[in-house]
PDB file of C-alpha atoms in Angstrom:
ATOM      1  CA  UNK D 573      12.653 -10.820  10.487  1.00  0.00           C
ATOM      2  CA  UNK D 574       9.381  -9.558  11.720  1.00  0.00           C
ATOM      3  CA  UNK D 575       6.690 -12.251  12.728  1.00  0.00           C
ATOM      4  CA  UNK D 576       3.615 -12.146  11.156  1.00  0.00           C
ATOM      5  CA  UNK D 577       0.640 -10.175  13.213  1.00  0.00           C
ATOM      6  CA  UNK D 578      -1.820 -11.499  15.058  1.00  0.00           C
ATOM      7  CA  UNK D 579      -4.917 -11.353  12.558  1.00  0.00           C
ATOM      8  CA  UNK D 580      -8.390 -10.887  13.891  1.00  0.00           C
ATOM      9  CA  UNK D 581     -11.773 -11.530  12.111  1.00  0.00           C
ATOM     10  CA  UNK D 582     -12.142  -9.329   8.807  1.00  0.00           C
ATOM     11  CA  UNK D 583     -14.094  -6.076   8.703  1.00  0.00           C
ATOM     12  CA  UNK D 584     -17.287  -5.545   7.546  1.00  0.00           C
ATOM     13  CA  UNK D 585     -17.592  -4.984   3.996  1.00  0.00           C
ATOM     14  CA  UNK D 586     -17.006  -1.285   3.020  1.00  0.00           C
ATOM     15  CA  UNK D 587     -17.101  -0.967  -0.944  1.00  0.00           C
ATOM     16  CA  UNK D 588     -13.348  -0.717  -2.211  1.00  0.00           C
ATOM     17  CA  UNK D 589     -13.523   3.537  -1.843  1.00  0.00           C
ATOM     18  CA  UNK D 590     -13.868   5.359   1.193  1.00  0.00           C
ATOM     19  CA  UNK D 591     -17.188   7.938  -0.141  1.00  0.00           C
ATOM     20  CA  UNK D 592     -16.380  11.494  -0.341  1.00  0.00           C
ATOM     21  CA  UNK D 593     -17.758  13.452   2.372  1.00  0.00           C
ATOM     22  CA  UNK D 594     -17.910  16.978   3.273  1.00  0.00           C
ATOM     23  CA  UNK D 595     -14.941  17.314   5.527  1.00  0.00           C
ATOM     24  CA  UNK D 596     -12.773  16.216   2.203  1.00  0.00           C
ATOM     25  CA  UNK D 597     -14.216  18.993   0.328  1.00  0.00           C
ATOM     26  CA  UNK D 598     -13.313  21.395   3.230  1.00  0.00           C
ATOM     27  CA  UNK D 599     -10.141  19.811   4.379  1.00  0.00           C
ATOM     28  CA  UNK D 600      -7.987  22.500   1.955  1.00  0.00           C
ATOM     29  CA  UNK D 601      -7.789  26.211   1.616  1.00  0.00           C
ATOM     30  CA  UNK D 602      -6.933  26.462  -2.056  1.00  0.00           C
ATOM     31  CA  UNK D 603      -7.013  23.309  -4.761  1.00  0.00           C
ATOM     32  CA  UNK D 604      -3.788  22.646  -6.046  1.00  0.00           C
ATOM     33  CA  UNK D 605      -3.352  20.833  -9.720  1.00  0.00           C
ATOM     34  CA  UNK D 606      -4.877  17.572  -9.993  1.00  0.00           C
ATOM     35  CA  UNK D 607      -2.409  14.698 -10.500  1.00  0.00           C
ATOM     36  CA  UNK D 608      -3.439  10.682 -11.627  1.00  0.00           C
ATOM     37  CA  UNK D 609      -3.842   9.059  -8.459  1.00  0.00           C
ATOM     38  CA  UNK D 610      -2.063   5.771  -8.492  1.00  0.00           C
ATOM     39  CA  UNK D 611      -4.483   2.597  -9.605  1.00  0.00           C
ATOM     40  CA  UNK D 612      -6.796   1.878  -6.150  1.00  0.00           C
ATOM     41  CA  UNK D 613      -6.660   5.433  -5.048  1.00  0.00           C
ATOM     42  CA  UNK D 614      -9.831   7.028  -5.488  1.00  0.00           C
ATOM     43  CA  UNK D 615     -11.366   9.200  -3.037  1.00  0.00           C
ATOM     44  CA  UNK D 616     -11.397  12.591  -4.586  1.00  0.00           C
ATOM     45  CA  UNK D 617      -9.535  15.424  -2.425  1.00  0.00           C
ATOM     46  CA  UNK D 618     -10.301  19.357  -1.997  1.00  0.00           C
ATOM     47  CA  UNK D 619      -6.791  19.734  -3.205  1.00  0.00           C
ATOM     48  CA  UNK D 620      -7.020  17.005  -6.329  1.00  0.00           C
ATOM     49  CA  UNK D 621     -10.153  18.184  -7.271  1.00  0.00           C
ATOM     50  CA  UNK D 622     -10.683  19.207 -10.764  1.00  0.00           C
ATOM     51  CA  UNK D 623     -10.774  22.371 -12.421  1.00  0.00           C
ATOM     52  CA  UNK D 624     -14.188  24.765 -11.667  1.00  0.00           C
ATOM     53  CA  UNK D 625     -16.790  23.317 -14.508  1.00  0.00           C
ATOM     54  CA  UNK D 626     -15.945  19.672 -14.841  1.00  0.00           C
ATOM     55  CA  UNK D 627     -18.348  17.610 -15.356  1.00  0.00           C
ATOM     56  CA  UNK D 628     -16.654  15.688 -12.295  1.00  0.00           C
ATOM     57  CA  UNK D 629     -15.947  18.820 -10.230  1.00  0.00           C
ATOM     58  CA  UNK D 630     -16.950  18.720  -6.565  1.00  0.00           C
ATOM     59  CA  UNK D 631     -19.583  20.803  -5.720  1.00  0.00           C
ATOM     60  CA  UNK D 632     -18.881  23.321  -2.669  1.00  0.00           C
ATOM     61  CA  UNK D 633     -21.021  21.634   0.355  1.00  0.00           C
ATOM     62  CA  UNK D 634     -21.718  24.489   3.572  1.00  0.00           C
ATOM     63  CA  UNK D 635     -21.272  22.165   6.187  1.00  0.00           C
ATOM     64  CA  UNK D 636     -20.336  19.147   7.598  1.00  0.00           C
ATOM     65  CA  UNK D 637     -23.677  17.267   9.023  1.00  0.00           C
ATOM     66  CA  UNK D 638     -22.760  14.546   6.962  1.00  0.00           C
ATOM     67  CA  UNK D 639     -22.218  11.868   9.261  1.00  0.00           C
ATOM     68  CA  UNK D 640     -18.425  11.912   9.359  1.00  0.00           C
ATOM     69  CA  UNK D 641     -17.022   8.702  11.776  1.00  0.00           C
ATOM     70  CA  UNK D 642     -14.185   8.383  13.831  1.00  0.00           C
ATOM     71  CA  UNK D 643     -11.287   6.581  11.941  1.00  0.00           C
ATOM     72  CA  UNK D 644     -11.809   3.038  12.205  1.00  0.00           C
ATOM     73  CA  UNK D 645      -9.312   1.606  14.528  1.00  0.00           C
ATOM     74  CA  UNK D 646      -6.915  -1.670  14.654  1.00  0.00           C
ATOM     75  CA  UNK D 647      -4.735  -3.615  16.150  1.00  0.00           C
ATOM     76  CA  UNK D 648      -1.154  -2.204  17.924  1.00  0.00           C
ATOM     77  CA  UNK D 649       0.515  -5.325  16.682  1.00  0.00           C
ATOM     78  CA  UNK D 650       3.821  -6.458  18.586  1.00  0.00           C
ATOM     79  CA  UNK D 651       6.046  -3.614  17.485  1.00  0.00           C
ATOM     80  CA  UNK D 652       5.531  -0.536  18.931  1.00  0.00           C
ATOM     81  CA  UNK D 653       7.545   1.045  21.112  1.00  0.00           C
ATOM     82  CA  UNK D 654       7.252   4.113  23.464  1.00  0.00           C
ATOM     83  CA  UNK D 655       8.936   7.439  23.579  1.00  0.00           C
ATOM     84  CA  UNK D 656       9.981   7.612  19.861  1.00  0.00           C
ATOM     85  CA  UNK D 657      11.856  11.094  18.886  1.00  0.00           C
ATOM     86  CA  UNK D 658       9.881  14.244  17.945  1.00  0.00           C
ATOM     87  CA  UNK D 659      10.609  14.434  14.611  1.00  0.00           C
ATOM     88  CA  UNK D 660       8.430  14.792  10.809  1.00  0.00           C
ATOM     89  CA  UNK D 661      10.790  12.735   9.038  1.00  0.00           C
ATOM     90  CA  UNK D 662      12.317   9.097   9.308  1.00  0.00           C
ATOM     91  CA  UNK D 663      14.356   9.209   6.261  1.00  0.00           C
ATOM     92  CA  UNK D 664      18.000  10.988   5.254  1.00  0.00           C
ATOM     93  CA  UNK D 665      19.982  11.145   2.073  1.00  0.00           C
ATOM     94  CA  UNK D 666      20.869   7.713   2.458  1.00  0.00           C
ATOM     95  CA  UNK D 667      17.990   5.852   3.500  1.00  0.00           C
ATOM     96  CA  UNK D 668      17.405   3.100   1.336  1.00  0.00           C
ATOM     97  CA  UNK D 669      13.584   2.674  -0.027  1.00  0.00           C
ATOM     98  CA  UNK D 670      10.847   4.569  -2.226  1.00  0.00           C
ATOM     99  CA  UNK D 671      10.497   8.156  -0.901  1.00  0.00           C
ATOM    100  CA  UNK D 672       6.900   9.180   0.886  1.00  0.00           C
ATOM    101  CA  UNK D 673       5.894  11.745   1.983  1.00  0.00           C
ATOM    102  CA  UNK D 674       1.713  11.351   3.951  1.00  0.00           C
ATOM    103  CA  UNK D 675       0.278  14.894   4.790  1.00  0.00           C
ATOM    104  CA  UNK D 676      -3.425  15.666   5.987  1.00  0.00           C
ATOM    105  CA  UNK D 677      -5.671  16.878   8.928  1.00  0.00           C
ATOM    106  CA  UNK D 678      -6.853  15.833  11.369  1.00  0.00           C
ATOM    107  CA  UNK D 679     -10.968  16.934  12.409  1.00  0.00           C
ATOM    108  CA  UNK D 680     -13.169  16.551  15.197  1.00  0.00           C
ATOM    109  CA  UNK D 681     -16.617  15.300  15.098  1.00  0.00           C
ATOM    110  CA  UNK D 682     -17.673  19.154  13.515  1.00  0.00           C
ATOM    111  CA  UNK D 683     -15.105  18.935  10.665  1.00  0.00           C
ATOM    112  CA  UNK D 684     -13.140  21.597  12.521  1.00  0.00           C
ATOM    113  CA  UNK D 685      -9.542  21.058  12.585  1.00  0.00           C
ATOM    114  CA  UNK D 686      -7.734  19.806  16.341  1.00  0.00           C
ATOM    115  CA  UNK D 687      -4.442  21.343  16.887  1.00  0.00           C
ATOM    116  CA  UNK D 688      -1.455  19.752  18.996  1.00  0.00           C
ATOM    117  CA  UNK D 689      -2.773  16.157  18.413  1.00  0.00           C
ATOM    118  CA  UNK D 690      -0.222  13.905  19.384  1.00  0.00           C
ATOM    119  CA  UNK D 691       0.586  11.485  16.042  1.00  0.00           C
ATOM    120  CA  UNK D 692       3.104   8.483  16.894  1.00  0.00           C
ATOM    121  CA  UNK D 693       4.043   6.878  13.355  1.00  0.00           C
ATOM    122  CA  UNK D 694       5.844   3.394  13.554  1.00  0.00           C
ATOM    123  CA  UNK D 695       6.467   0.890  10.304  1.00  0.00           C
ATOM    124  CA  UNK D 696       8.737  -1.569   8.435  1.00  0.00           C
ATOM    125  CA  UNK D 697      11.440  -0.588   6.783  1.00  0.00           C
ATOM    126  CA  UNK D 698      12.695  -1.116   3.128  1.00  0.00           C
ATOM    127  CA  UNK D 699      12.758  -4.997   3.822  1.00  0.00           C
ATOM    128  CA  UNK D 700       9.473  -5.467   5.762  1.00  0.00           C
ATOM    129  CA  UNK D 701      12.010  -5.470   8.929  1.00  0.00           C
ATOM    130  CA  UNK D 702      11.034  -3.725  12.153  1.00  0.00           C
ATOM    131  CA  UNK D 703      13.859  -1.720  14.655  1.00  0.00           C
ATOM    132  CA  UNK D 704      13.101  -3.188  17.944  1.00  0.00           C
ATOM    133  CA  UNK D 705      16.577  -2.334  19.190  1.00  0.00           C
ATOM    134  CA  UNK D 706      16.157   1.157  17.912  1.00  0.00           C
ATOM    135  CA  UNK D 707      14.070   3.997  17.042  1.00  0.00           C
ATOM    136  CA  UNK D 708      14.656   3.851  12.780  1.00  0.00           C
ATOM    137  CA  UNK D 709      11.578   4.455  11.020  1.00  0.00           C
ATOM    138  CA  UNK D 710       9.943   5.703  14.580  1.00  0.00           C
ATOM    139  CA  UNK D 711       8.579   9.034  15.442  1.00  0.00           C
ATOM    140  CA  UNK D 712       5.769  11.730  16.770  1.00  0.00           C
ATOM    141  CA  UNK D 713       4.905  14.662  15.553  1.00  0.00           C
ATOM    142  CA  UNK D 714       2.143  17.495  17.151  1.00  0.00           C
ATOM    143  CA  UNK D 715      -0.944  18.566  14.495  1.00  0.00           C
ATOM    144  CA  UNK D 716      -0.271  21.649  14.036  1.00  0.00           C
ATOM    145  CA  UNK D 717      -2.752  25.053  14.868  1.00  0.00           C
ATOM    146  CA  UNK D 718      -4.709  23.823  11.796  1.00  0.00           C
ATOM    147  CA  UNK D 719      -4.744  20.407  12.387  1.00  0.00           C
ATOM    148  CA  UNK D 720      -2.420  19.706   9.861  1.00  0.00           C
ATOM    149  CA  UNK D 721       0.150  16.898   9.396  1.00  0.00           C
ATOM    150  CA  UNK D 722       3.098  15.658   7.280  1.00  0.00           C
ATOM    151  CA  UNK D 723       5.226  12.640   7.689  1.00  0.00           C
ATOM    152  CA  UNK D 724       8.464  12.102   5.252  1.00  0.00           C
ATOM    153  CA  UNK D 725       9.451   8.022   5.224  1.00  0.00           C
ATOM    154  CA  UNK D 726       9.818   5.346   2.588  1.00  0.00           C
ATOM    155  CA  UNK D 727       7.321   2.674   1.603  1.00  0.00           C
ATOM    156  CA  UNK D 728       7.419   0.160   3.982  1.00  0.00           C
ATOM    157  CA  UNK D 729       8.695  -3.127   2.652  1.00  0.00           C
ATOM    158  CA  UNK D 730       6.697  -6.811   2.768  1.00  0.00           C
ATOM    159  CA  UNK D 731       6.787  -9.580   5.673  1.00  0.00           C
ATOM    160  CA  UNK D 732       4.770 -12.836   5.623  1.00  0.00           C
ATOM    161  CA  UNK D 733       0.941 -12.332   6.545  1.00  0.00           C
ATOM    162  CA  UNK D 734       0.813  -8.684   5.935  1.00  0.00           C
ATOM    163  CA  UNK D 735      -0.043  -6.133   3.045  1.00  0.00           C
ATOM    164  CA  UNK D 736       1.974  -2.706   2.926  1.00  0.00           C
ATOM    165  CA  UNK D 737       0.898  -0.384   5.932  1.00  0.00           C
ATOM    166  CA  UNK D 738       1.731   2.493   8.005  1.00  0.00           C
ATOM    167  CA  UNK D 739       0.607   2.646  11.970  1.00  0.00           C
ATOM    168  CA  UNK D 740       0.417   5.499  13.915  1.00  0.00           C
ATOM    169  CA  UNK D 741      -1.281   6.573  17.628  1.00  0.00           C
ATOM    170  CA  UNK D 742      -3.341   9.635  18.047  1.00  0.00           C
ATOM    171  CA  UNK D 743      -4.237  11.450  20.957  1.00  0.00           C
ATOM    172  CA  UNK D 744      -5.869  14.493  20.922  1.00  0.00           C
ATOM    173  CA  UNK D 745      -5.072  16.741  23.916  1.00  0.00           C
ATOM    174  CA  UNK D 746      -6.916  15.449  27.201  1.00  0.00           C
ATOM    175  CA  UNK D 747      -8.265  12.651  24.905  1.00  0.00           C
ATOM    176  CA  UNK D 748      -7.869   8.906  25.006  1.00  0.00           C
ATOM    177  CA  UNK D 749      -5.242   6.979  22.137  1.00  0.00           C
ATOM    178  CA  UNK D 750      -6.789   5.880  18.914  1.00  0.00           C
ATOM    179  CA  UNK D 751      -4.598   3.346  16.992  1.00  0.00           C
ATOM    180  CA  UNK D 752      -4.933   2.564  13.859  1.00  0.00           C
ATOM    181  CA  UNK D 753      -3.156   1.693  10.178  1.00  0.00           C
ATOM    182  CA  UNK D 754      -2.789   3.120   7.089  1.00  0.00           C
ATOM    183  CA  UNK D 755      -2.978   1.305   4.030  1.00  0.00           C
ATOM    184  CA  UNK D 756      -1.749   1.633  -0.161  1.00  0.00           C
ATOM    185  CA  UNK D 757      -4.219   1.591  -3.036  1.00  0.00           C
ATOM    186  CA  UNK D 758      -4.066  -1.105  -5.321  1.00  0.00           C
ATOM    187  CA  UNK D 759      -1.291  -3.484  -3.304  1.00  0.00           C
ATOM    188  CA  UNK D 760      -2.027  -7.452  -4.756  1.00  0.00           C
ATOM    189  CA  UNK D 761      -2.041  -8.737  -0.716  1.00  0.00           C
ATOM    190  CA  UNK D 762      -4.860  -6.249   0.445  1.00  0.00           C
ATOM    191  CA  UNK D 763      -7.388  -8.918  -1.064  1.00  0.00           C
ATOM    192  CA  UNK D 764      -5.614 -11.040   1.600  1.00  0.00           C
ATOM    193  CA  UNK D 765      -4.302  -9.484   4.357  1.00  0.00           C
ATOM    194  CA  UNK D 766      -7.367 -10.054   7.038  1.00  0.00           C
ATOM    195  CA  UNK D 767      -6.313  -6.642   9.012  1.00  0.00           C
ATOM    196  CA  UNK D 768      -6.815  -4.756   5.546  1.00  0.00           C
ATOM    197  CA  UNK D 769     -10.055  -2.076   6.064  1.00  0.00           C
ATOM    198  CA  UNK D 770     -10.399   0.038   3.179  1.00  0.00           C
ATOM    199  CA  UNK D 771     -11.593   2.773   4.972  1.00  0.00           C
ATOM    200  CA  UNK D 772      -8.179   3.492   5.942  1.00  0.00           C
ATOM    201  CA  UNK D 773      -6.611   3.571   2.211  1.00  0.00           C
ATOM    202  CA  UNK D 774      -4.686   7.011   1.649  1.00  0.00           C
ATOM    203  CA  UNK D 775      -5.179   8.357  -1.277  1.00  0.00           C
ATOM    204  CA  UNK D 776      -1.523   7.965  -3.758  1.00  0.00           C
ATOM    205  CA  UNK D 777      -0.132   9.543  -6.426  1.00  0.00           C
ATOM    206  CA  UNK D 778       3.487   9.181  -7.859  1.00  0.00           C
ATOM    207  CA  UNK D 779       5.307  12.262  -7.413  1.00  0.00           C
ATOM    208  CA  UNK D 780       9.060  11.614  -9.336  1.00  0.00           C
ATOM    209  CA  UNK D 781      10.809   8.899  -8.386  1.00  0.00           C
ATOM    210  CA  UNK D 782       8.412   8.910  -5.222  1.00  0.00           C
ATOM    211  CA  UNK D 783       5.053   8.908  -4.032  1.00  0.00           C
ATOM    212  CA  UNK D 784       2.594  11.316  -2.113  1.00  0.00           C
ATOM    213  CA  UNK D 785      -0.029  10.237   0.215  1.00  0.00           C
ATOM    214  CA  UNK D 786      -2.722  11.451   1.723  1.00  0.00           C
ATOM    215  CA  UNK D 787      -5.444  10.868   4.441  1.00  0.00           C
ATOM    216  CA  UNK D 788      -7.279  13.002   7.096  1.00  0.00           C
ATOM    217  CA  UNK D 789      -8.393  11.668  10.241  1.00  0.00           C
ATOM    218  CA  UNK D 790     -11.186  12.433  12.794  1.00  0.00           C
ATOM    219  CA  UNK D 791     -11.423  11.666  16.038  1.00  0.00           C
ATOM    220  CA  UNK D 792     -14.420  11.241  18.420  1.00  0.00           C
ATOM    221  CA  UNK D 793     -13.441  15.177  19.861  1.00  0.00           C
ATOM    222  CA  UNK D 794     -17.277  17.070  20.477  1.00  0.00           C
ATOM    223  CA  UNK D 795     -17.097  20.151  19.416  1.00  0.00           C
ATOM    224  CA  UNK D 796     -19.527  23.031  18.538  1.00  0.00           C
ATOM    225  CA  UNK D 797     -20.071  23.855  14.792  1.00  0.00           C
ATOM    226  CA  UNK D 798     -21.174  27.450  16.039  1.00  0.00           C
ATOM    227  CA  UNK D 799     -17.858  27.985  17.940  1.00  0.00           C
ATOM    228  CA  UNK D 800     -15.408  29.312  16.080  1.00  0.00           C
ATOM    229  CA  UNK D 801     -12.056  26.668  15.710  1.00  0.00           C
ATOM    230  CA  UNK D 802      -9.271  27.291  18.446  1.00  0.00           C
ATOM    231  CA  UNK D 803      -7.430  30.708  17.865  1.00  0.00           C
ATOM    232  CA  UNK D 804      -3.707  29.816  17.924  1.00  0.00           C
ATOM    233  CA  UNK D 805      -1.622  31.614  20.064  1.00  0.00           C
ATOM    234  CA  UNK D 806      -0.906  35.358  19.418  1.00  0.00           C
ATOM    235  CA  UNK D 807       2.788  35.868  17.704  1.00  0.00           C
ATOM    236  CA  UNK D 808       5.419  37.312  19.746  1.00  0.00           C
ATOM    237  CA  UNK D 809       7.688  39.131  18.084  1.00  0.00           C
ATOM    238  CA  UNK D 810      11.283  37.508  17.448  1.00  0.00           C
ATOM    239  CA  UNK D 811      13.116  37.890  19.853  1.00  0.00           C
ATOM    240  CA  UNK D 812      16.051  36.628  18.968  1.00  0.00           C
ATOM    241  CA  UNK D 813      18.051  33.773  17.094  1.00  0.00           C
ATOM    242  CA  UNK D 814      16.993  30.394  17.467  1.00  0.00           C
ATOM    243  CA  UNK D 815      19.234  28.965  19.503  1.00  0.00           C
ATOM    244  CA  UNK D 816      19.713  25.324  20.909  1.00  0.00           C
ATOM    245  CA  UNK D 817      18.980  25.008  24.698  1.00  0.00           C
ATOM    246  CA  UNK D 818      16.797  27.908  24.877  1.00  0.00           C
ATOM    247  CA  UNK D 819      12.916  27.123  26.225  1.00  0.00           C
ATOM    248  CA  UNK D 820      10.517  28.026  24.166  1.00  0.00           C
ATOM    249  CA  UNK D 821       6.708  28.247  24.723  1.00  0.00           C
ATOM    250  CA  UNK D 822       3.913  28.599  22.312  1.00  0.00           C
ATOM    251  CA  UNK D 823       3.669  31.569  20.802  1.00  0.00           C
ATOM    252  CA  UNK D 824       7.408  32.954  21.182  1.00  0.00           C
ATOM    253  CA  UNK D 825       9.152  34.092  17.688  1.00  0.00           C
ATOM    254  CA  UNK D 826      12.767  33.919  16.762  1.00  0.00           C
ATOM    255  CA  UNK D 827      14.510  33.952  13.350  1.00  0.00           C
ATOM    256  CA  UNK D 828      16.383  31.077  11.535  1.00  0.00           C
ATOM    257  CA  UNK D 829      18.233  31.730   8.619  1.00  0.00           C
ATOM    258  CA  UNK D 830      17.246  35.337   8.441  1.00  0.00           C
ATOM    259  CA  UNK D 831      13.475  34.322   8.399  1.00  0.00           C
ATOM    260  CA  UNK D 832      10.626  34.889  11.357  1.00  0.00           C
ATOM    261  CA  UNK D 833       8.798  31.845  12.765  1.00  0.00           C
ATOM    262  CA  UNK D 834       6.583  31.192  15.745  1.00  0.00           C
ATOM    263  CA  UNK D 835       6.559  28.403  17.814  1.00  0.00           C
ATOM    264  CA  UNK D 836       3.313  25.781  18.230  1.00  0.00           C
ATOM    265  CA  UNK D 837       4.074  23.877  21.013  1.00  0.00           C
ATOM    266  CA  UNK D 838       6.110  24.571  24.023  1.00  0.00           C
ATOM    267  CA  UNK D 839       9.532  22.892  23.871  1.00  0.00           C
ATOM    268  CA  UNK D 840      13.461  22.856  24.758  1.00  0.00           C
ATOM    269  CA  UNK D 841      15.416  23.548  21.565  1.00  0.00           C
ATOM    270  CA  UNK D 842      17.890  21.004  20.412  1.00  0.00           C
ATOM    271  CA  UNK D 843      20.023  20.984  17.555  1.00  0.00           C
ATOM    272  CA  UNK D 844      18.095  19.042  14.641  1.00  0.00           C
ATOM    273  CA  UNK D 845      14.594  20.412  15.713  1.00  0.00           C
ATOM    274  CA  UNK D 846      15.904  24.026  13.725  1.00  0.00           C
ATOM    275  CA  UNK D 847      12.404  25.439  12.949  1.00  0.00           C
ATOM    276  CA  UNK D 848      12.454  24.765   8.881  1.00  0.00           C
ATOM    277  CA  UNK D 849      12.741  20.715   9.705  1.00  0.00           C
ATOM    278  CA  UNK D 850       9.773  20.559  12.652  1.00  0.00           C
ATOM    279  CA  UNK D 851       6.545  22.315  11.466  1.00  0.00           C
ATOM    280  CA  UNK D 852       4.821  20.471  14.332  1.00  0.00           C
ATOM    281  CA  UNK D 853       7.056  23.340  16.277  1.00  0.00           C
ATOM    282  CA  UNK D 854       7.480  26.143  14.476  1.00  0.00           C
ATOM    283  CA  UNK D 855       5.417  28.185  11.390  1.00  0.00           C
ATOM    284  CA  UNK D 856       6.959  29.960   9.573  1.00  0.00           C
ATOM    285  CA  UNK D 857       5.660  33.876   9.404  1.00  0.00           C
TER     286      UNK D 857
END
């Protein structure tokens, strides 16, 4: 069973909500249908936003000079481990434990959107117990060309000291490694758990039997609100089948199942990273 983490001297107080800020108004292309957040969870989202007219709608903002920080970071604790598998999801069919799923984006210091950050997700499983022998509940994953992410896990179980929490590295490309935690609205032990900041609360919301999560992150990248955001690499045609051994750079196409996709990052296929299961690799067209 896991020992309990260091704790260090408790944050400043923050409120319990992160505020809404501009880059959470601009972090989504279209609204999708707002859903009750779970009890705790209540920074409003571009894509949980209500309906055009509400009295509570969020009004369109044209920029992001609103003061946006860097995610606050934390402690590694004593469980990470290097070189985890590229992968987007930690979980099969038989994986014991609530089903989540965390998506979001992650911006620069101009609200614009970093592709290929490098996000390294580690956390508990089922029964607050960490794999140190192995690489279970342990992965990385590449933003993608809009700075999008999505992880697919469980919620992580309880051990002594600690509330419920998710860690993860990020490194944007050339960039130093932020690490930091992710924590769950409305858990009894974030009153007690001295690690807890409530600037890093995703937002929740039960989806089924499971739950969906979300959170953006920026990182402490400079960049130019007049330039436009990077243009991702121009789509080769497929040429081919995807096919397992084959290298692939960024920009190349093939076809999976009948269906066109491109590939994000540069990479040596392998069965298991077929384009439909790693977006961090491949979009499809």
């Amino acid at each position: 069973m896991p020992v309990p983490e260091e704790p260090t001297a408790p944050p400043e107080p923050t409120g319990s909500e992160r505020r809404v800020s501009r880059k959470t108004v601009l972090r989504a292309a279209a609204a999708l249908g707002a859903a009750p957040l779970l009890v705790g969870g209540p920074v409003a989202l571009a894509r949980e936003r209500p309906a055009p007219g509400s009295a509570t709608a969020l009004a369109p903002t044209p920029d992001c000079h609103d003061g946006d920080e860097p995610t606050v970071e934390q402690m590694e604790g004593p469980y990470f481990k290097p070189d985890s598998p590229l992968r987007t999801s930690l979980v099969t069919s038989g994986t014991p434990g609530t089903r989540l799923t965390v998506t979001g984006y992650v911006f620069g210091r101009a609200c614009r959107p970093v592709p290929g950050v490098l996000l390294d997700f580690w956390q508990a499983d089922h029964d607050g117990a960490y794999d140190n022998g192995g690489y279970a509940f342990r992965g990385h994953q590449f933003s993608t060309a809009q700075g999008a992410f999505g992880l697919s896990t469980i919620v992580p179980g309880l051990y002594p000291g600690r509330t419920r929490h998710l860690h993860v590295k990020l490194q944007a490309p050339g960039g130093r490694v932020v690490t930091t935690q992710l924590y769950f609205p409305g858990e009894p032990r974030n009153g007690t758990d001295t690690l807890f900041d409530s600037r890093l609360l995703m937002n929740l919301r039960q989806a089924g039997p499971g739950q969906e999560g979300t959170f953006d992150f920026v990182l402490d990248v400079s960049q130019d609100p007049t330039t436009p955001p990077t243009t991702p690499p121009p789509t080769t045609p497929p040429t081919g089948t995807w096919t397992p051994g084959r290298a692939y750079r960024a920009g190349d196409g093939a076809t999976y199942a009948g269906l066109p996709y491109r590939c994000l990052q540069a990479h040596t296929a392998v069965t298991g990273w077929e384009p439909p299961n790693v977006p961090a690799l491949w979009q499809r067209l």
